[in-house]
Short mmCIF file of C-alpha atoms in Angstrom, two decimals:
data_model
loop_
_atom_site.label_atom_id
_atom_site.label_comp_id
_atom_site.label_asym_id
_atom_site.label_seq_id
_atom_site.Cartn_x
_atom_site.Cartn_y
_atom_site.Cartn_z
CA MET A 1 -2.91 -17.99 -3.23
CA SER A 2 -5.71 -20.02 -4.82
CA ALA A 3 -7.64 -17.21 -7.60
CA ASN A 4 -10.99 -19.19 -6.03
CA GLN A 5 -9.31 -17.36 -2.49
CA VAL A 6 -12.35 -15.73 -1.37
CA PHE A 7 -11.99 -13.28 1.45
CA GLU A 8 -14.87 -12.11 3.07
CA ARG A 9 -14.28 -8.05 5.47
CA GLY A 10 -13.38 -9.00 8.77
CA ASP A 11 -12.39 -6.48 11.65
CA ARG A 12 -9.17 -7.08 10.63
CA VAL A 13 -6.56 -3.53 10.83
CA GLY A 14 -3.41 -3.49 9.61
CA ILE A 15 -0.19 -0.72 10.33
CA TYR A 16 1.57 0.98 7.94
CA LEU A 17 5.27 1.83 7.74
CA GLN A 18 6.91 4.99 6.75
CA ASP A 19 10.79 6.39 7.17
CA LYS A 20 9.43 8.80 10.06
CA HIS A 21 11.12 6.72 12.84
CA SER A 22 14.17 4.74 12.75
CA LEU A 23 13.99 0.45 11.82
CA GLU A 24 15.20 0.10 16.15
CA GLU A 25 11.58 1.26 16.75
CA ASN A 26 9.41 0.37 14.10
CA VAL A 27 10.99 -3.19 14.81
CA GLU A 28 9.51 -2.27 18.61
CA LEU A 29 6.33 -1.00 17.25
CA VAL A 30 6.30 -3.69 15.48
CA GLN A 31 6.01 -6.85 18.25
CA TYR A 32 4.04 -4.12 19.98
CA ALA A 33 1.71 -3.97 17.19
CA GLU A 34 1.69 -8.04 17.10
CA GLU A 35 0.88 -8.27 21.55
CA GLN A 36 -1.89 -5.59 21.05
CA GLY A 37 -3.21 -7.88 18.08
CA ILE A 38 -3.15 -5.97 15.09
CA ASP A 39 -3.44 -8.08 12.14
CA GLU A 40 -1.19 -6.83 9.60
CA ILE A 41 2.36 -4.85 8.75
CA TRP A 42 2.83 -2.75 5.57
CA GLN A 43 5.55 -1.31 4.68
CA ALA A 44 6.55 1.30 2.80
CA GLU A 45 9.25 1.59 0.20
CA SER A 46 8.51 5.33 -1.57
CA ARG A 47 11.42 7.48 -3.05
CA LEU A 48 14.35 6.56 -1.83
CA ALA A 49 14.10 6.80 1.61
CA ARG A 50 14.48 2.75 3.15
CA ASP A 51 13.45 -0.11 1.03
CA ALA A 52 10.73 -2.70 1.74
CA VAL A 53 11.37 -6.09 1.71
CA SER A 54 15.52 -5.52 4.04
CA PRO A 55 12.57 -3.61 7.39
CA LEU A 56 10.20 -7.28 6.63
CA GLY A 57 12.76 -10.28 7.96
CA ALA A 58 13.98 -7.58 10.66
CA TYR A 59 10.02 -7.75 12.05
CA ALA A 60 9.85 -10.84 10.68
CA ALA A 61 12.43 -12.87 12.66
CA VAL A 62 11.32 -11.30 15.53
CA THR A 63 7.51 -11.98 15.79
CA ASP A 64 5.46 -15.20 14.84
CA ASP A 65 2.11 -14.60 13.88
CA ILE A 66 1.87 -10.99 11.99
CA LYS A 67 1.45 -10.51 8.40
CA LEU A 68 4.24 -8.86 6.47
CA GLY A 69 3.82 -7.04 3.45
CA THR A 70 5.74 -4.73 0.50
CA GLY A 71 3.32 -1.97 0.74
CA VAL A 72 4.80 -2.01 -2.17
CA ILE A 73 7.44 -2.24 -4.77
CA ASN A 74 7.77 -1.45 -7.98
CA ASN A 75 7.67 -3.88 -10.56
CA TRP A 76 10.72 -1.73 -12.67
CA THR A 77 13.49 -2.03 -10.44
CA ARG A 78 13.81 -5.26 -10.58
CA ASN A 79 13.41 -8.80 -12.04
CA THR A 80 10.44 -10.65 -11.67
CA ALA A 81 12.47 -13.36 -10.39
CA LEU A 82 13.87 -11.88 -7.41
CA ILE A 83 10.18 -10.40 -6.83
CA ALA A 84 9.95 -13.96 -6.62
CA GLN A 85 13.41 -15.18 -4.79
CA SER A 86 12.82 -12.51 -2.10
CA MET A 87 9.41 -13.48 -0.88
CA SER A 88 10.38 -17.28 -1.70
CA THR A 89 13.35 -16.40 1.47
CA LEU A 90 10.91 -13.74 3.38
CA GLU A 91 8.72 -16.59 3.86
CA GLU A 92 11.19 -19.27 4.74
CA LEU A 93 12.31 -16.68 7.86
CA ALA A 94 8.75 -15.82 8.88
CA GLY A 95 6.48 -19.36 7.82
CA PRO A 96 3.90 -19.64 5.92
CA ASP A 97 0.23 -17.20 5.28
CA ARG A 98 2.64 -13.78 6.93
CA ILE A 99 4.54 -12.92 3.70
CA MET A 100 1.92 -10.57 1.45
CA CYS A 101 3.04 -9.22 -2.32
CA GLY A 102 2.40 -6.08 -2.45
CA ILE A 103 3.60 -4.31 -6.24
CA GLY A 104 3.02 -0.74 -7.66
CA ALA A 105 3.67 0.69 -11.37
CA TRP A 106 6.21 3.61 -8.82
CA TRP A 107 6.09 6.61 -10.14
CA ASP A 108 7.26 9.60 -12.49
CA PRO A 109 8.94 12.08 -11.71
CA LEU A 110 11.45 9.14 -9.28
CA ALA A 111 11.11 6.93 -12.23
CA GLU A 112 12.44 8.51 -15.46
CA LYS A 113 15.26 10.95 -13.12
CA VAL A 114 16.49 6.92 -12.57
CA GLY A 115 15.96 6.56 -16.51
CA ILE A 116 12.18 4.63 -15.80
CA ASP A 117 9.80 4.39 -19.09
CA ARG A 118 7.00 3.45 -17.58
CA SER A 119 5.47 3.38 -20.65
CA GLY A 120 3.26 0.65 -21.60
CA ALA A 121 3.13 0.04 -17.20
CA LEU A 122 -0.44 -1.81 -17.73
CA ARG A 123 1.04 -4.66 -20.06
CA ALA A 124 4.76 -4.68 -17.95
CA MET A 125 2.25 -5.12 -13.82
CA ARG A 126 0.11 -7.72 -15.74
CA GLU A 127 3.48 -9.88 -17.22
CA CYS A 128 4.86 -9.65 -13.65
CA VAL A 129 1.56 -10.42 -11.57
CA GLU A 130 1.43 -13.48 -13.89
CA VAL A 131 4.59 -14.83 -13.91
CA THR A 132 5.66 -14.00 -10.31
CA GLN A 133 2.09 -15.95 -9.34
CA ASP A 134 3.91 -18.44 -11.20
CA LEU A 135 6.81 -18.50 -9.53
CA LEU A 136 5.79 -18.44 -6.47
CA ASN A 137 3.25 -21.69 -7.57
CA MET A 138 6.64 -23.56 -7.72
CA GLU A 139 6.28 -23.49 -11.32
CA ASN A 140 8.59 -24.06 -13.82
CA VAL A 141 8.55 -20.83 -15.65
CA THR A 142 9.30 -20.11 -20.15
CA TYR A 143 7.30 -16.65 -20.42
CA GLU A 144 8.07 -14.13 -23.18
CA GLY A 145 6.24 -11.26 -22.64
CA GLU A 146 6.84 -7.46 -24.00
CA PHE A 147 8.65 -7.27 -20.92
CA VAL A 148 9.42 -10.43 -19.29
CA GLN A 149 10.80 -13.42 -20.47
CA MET A 150 11.53 -16.28 -18.93
CA ARG A 151 12.39 -19.30 -19.83
CA ASP A 152 13.27 -22.92 -18.33
CA VAL A 153 12.89 -20.79 -14.66
CA GLU A 154 11.89 -22.01 -11.28
CA LEU A 155 12.51 -21.33 -7.68
CA ASP A 156 15.21 -23.72 -6.79
CA VAL A 157 14.72 -24.15 -2.65
CA VAL A 158 17.53 -25.75 -0.41
CA HIS A 159 16.74 -25.56 2.66
CA GLY A 160 12.93 -26.41 3.94
CA ASP A 161 9.38 -26.64 2.17
CA ASP A 162 9.53 -26.71 -1.71
CA GLY A 163 5.56 -26.96 -1.85
CA PRO A 164 3.95 -23.60 -3.73
CA ARG A 165 5.20 -20.76 -1.12
CA THR A 166 1.77 -19.16 0.16
CA VAL A 167 2.28 -15.53 -0.68
CA PRO A 168 -0.43 -13.90 -1.92
CA VAL A 169 -0.05 -11.56 -4.77
CA TYR A 170 -0.86 -7.77 -4.45
CA VAL A 171 -1.51 -4.70 -6.99
CA GLY A 172 -0.93 -0.76 -5.81
CA GLY A 173 -2.33 1.23 -8.05
CA THR A 174 -4.94 3.95 -8.41
CA GLY A 175 -6.08 4.67 -12.42
CA PHE A 176 -9.33 2.87 -12.96
CA LYS A 177 -7.42 0.97 -15.71
CA MET A 178 -4.84 -0.26 -13.41
CA LEU A 179 -7.13 -1.56 -10.57
CA GLU A 180 -9.47 -2.77 -14.36
CA LEU A 181 -6.31 -5.68 -14.90
CA THR A 182 -6.69 -5.96 -10.52
CA GLY A 183 -9.06 -7.63 -10.91
CA HIS A 184 -8.49 -9.70 -13.69
CA PHE A 185 -5.10 -11.02 -12.28
CA ALA A 186 -3.82 -10.28 -8.54
CA ASP A 187 -4.44 -12.40 -5.30
CA GLY A 188 -6.02 -8.69 -3.86
CA ALA A 189 -6.34 -5.33 -4.58
CA LEU A 190 -3.99 -2.61 -1.57
CA LEU A 191 -6.06 0.36 -2.42
CA ASN A 192 -4.11 4.21 -2.03
CA TYR A 193 -4.45 6.53 0.33
CA LEU A 194 -5.16 9.64 0.54
CA VAL A 195 -8.20 9.24 -1.38
CA SER A 196 -11.59 9.22 -0.05
CA PRO A 197 -15.08 6.58 1.07
CA GLU A 198 -16.50 7.67 -2.73
CA TYR A 199 -13.82 7.03 -4.70
CA ASN A 200 -13.36 3.99 -3.70
CA GLU A 201 -16.67 3.14 -4.28
CA LYS A 202 -15.61 3.31 -8.05
CA ALA A 203 -12.42 1.97 -7.66
CA LEU A 204 -15.10 -1.46 -6.88
CA ASP A 205 -16.81 -1.02 -10.02
CA ALA A 206 -13.30 -1.41 -11.36
CA LEU A 207 -11.87 -4.22 -9.69
CA GLU A 208 -15.49 -5.76 -10.74
CA THR A 209 -15.08 -4.96 -14.48
CA GLY A 210 -12.23 -6.75 -13.51
CA ALA A 211 -12.41 -9.76 -12.24
CA GLU A 212 -15.81 -10.66 -14.08
CA ARG A 213 -13.18 -10.54 -16.86
CA GLY A 214 -11.08 -12.89 -15.78
CA ASP A 215 -14.05 -15.43 -14.87
CA ARG A 216 -14.02 -14.91 -10.99
CA SER A 217 -16.32 -12.34 -8.12
CA LEU A 218 -15.02 -9.63 -7.01
CA GLU A 219 -15.14 -11.19 -3.54
CA ASP A 220 -12.19 -13.13 -4.30
CA ILE A 221 -10.19 -10.48 -4.42
CA ASP A 222 -8.64 -8.83 -0.54
CA ARG A 223 -8.80 -5.02 -0.54
CA PRO A 224 -6.70 -3.83 2.28
CA GLN A 225 -5.98 -0.35 1.92
CA LEU A 226 -4.00 2.78 2.99
CA VAL A 227 -5.68 5.04 5.16
CA VAL A 228 -3.95 8.02 6.23
CA CYS A 229 -5.03 8.32 10.35
CA SER A 230 -3.58 11.92 12.08
CA MET A 231 -5.17 11.14 15.49
CA ASP A 232 -4.50 13.21 18.77
CA HIS A 233 -6.82 13.97 21.58
CA ASP A 234 -5.97 18.07 19.60
CA GLU A 235 -8.50 17.59 16.66
CA GLU A 236 -6.80 20.83 14.93
CA THR A 237 -2.83 18.48 15.96
CA ALA A 238 -4.18 16.04 14.48
CA LEU A 239 -5.70 18.09 11.52
CA ASP A 240 -2.16 20.05 10.91
CA ASN A 241 0.02 16.02 10.73
CA ALA A 242 -2.07 15.23 8.46
CA ARG A 243 -1.91 19.30 6.38
CA GLU A 244 1.59 19.04 6.53
CA LEU A 245 1.12 15.11 3.92
CA ILE A 246 -0.99 16.57 1.88
CA THR A 247 0.56 19.62 0.40
CA GLN A 248 3.27 17.52 -0.03
CA TYR A 249 1.67 14.89 -2.14
CA LEU A 250 -0.52 17.49 -4.06
CA GLY A 251 2.20 19.16 -5.16
CA GLN A 252 4.18 15.80 -6.28
CA GLN A 253 1.69 13.15 -7.04
CA PRO A 254 -1.57 14.88 -7.94
CA HIS A 255 -2.42 11.97 -9.86
CA ILE A 256 -3.51 10.65 -6.73
CA MET A 257 -5.70 13.24 -5.08
CA LYS A 258 -7.37 13.95 -8.41
CA ALA A 259 -9.20 10.99 -8.52
CA SER A 260 -10.97 11.68 -5.71
CA GLY A 261 -12.38 15.07 -6.57
CA VAL A 262 -9.90 17.22 -5.67
CA SER A 263 -10.15 20.95 -7.52
CA GLN A 264 -8.04 21.17 -10.64
CA ASP A 265 -7.43 25.20 -9.10
CA LEU A 266 -5.92 23.56 -6.12
CA ILE A 267 -3.95 20.52 -6.87
CA ASP A 268 -2.50 23.12 -9.30
CA GLU A 269 -1.61 26.57 -7.01
CA VAL A 270 0.17 23.85 -4.69
CA GLY A 271 2.21 22.75 -6.68
CA GLU A 272 3.00 25.59 -8.30
CA THR A 273 3.73 26.91 -4.30
CA ILE A 274 6.20 23.49 -3.48
CA GLY A 275 8.12 23.51 -6.74
CA GLY A 276 7.12 19.89 -7.60
CA TRP A 277 9.56 16.99 -6.79
CA PRO A 278 11.96 17.14 -3.90
CA ALA A 279 9.70 19.24 -2.42
CA ASP A 280 12.20 21.41 -0.46
CA LYS A 281 10.20 21.62 4.06
CA ASP A 282 10.36 25.48 3.62
CA ASP A 283 7.93 25.17 0.57
CA ILE A 284 5.62 22.28 1.98
CA LYS A 285 4.79 24.41 5.69
CA GLU A 286 4.52 27.05 3.04
CA GLY A 287 1.72 25.56 0.69
CA MET A 288 0.28 24.31 3.95
CA HIS A 289 -1.87 26.73 4.87
CA LEU A 290 -3.74 26.84 1.37
CA ILE A 291 -4.77 22.91 3.02
CA PRO A 292 -8.54 23.87 3.90
CA ASP A 293 -10.37 21.57 6.94
CA ASP A 294 -12.50 19.81 4.53
CA VAL A 295 -10.25 18.48 2.52
CA VAL A 296 -8.47 17.19 5.74
CA HIS A 297 -11.55 15.26 6.52
CA LYS A 298 -12.39 14.26 2.98
CA LEU A 299 -9.29 12.40 2.01
CA THR A 300 -8.13 10.99 5.82
CA ALA A 301 -9.28 9.38 9.21
CA SER A 302 -8.06 12.30 10.92
CA GLY A 303 -8.72 14.25 14.46
CA THR A 304 -9.77 12.41 18.43
CA PRO A 305 -9.57 9.02 18.58
CA GLU A 306 -13.40 8.31 17.88
CA GLN A 307 -12.86 10.85 14.62
CA CYS A 308 -10.56 8.26 13.69
CA ARG A 309 -12.93 5.53 14.12
CA GLU A 310 -15.88 6.88 12.06
CA LYS A 311 -13.83 7.95 9.58
CA VAL A 312 -12.75 4.62 8.64
CA ARG A 313 -15.56 2.57 9.39
CA GLU A 314 -16.27 4.99 5.92
CA TYR A 315 -13.62 3.03 4.35
CA ALA A 316 -14.51 -0.53 5.12
CA ASP A 317 -18.77 0.83 4.55
CA THR A 318 -17.28 1.51 0.99
CA GLY A 319 -14.90 -2.33 0.54
CA CYS A 320 -11.92 -1.43 2.45
CA GLN A 321 -11.77 -5.36 3.87
CA CYS A 322 -8.47 -3.98 6.03
CA PRO A 323 -7.89 -0.91 7.04
CA VAL A 324 -3.79 0.10 6.74
CA LEU A 325 -3.57 2.63 9.25
CA TYR A 326 -0.04 4.79 8.88
CA PRO A 327 0.15 6.75 11.71
CA LEU A 328 1.00 10.66 12.08
CA GLY A 329 2.17 12.06 14.52
CA ASP A 330 4.59 10.30 17.09
CA ASP A 331 2.02 9.01 20.00
CA ARG A 332 1.46 5.41 17.12
CA ARG A 333 0.71 3.95 20.70
CA LEU A 334 -1.75 5.74 21.19
CA LEU A 335 -2.87 4.93 17.80
CA ILE A 336 -2.63 0.64 17.76
CA ASP A 337 -4.22 0.95 21.11
CA GLU A 338 -7.54 2.84 19.72
CA PHE A 339 -8.03 -0.02 17.26
CA ALA A 340 -6.71 -3.33 17.84
CA ASP A 341 -9.87 -4.42 19.50
CA GLY A 342 -11.38 -3.04 15.52
CA TYR A 343 -13.39 -0.75 14.58
CA LEU A 344 -16.43 -2.50 13.30
#
C-alpha cells in the first residue's frame, strides 16, 4: 500500500465476526453480506477461541469481491515473516485488493499466561509493521531491531504474480501512544469498539500527530472502526444483549472503557464482581445489573434499527470511515439488511 494513498470517507460498512456462531454459519453470513452489498468482513482473533487467518481463507474461497481483514492478529506469537506469508497466501486465494492485515498488541493477562512479556509494545509494533510492509512489497529485507531480526529475507512466490502484494497493514490500538505510532507508520487504524464518539476525537488527534511526524496527513490513514451493534425491534432486548458484553469487557479489559471516560468506580465494582479473566458466565450475569442504560448507549450502537443507525452516524461524524459492526443477538441478517444501503 502506497504511503501516498488517500482514503476518503464513504458509505462503507463492514461486519465483525467473533466466535459465538459456528464457522459454517459465518461462511453463510459472509456470502449473504456480499450479496447485500456489505463492503468488508473483519474476523476476530480474541482469547484462544478461534484464529483469524483460517476463517478468512474459507470466506475468500466462497466470495468474489468483499474485502477480508484480520481483526486482529497479534505481533507476539507470529513471526513477522509468517504474518507476511499468511497475508500473501490469502491474497493468492482471494485475489488482489481484498485482504487487509490488522495487527494488535494483544492483552494481559492472556499474554502473560502463555509466557509473553509485552514490555516495549510500541517498539515491537513499529518493527512488526515496518517489516511486514516491506515483505509485502516483495522487498529483500535485512532488519536488526530489538524485537524483529531479519537477514536476507523475502517472500518466495512460486505460483502466480510475484509483484508487490496489495495488502494494507492496519494497527488495532486503543491507547493514544499506539495511535500516534499508527499514524506515523501504518496504512490504517482499526479503531476499537466499546468506546464513545468523544473518544474518537482524541484518537484522531493522536493519529494526526503521528501522521505529521511521518510527513503524511490524517487522510492518508484509513480508519475503519469496530462498533458493537445490538439491534432488535425491542429496545430493552437490544440493550440487555449489549449489557452482557460490556460487563465482560469492563471486568477483563478495563483500559478500553477507561479511554472513554467510564468511571473508575464502576470499572472497579464490575471487576470485583466478575473476578477477572477468564470470567465465569454466572459472574457476568451477576455484574450486568451494575451497567446503566446510559453506559450502554455511550459505548455501543444499541436499540431499534433507527437508534443503531443514528449512533453509527455519530461514529462516522467523529472520524470513522467504515463502521465495522459487531452484531449481537441472534438475527444478524436483520443488521445486514438495515445497513446494506449505508448509514449516512
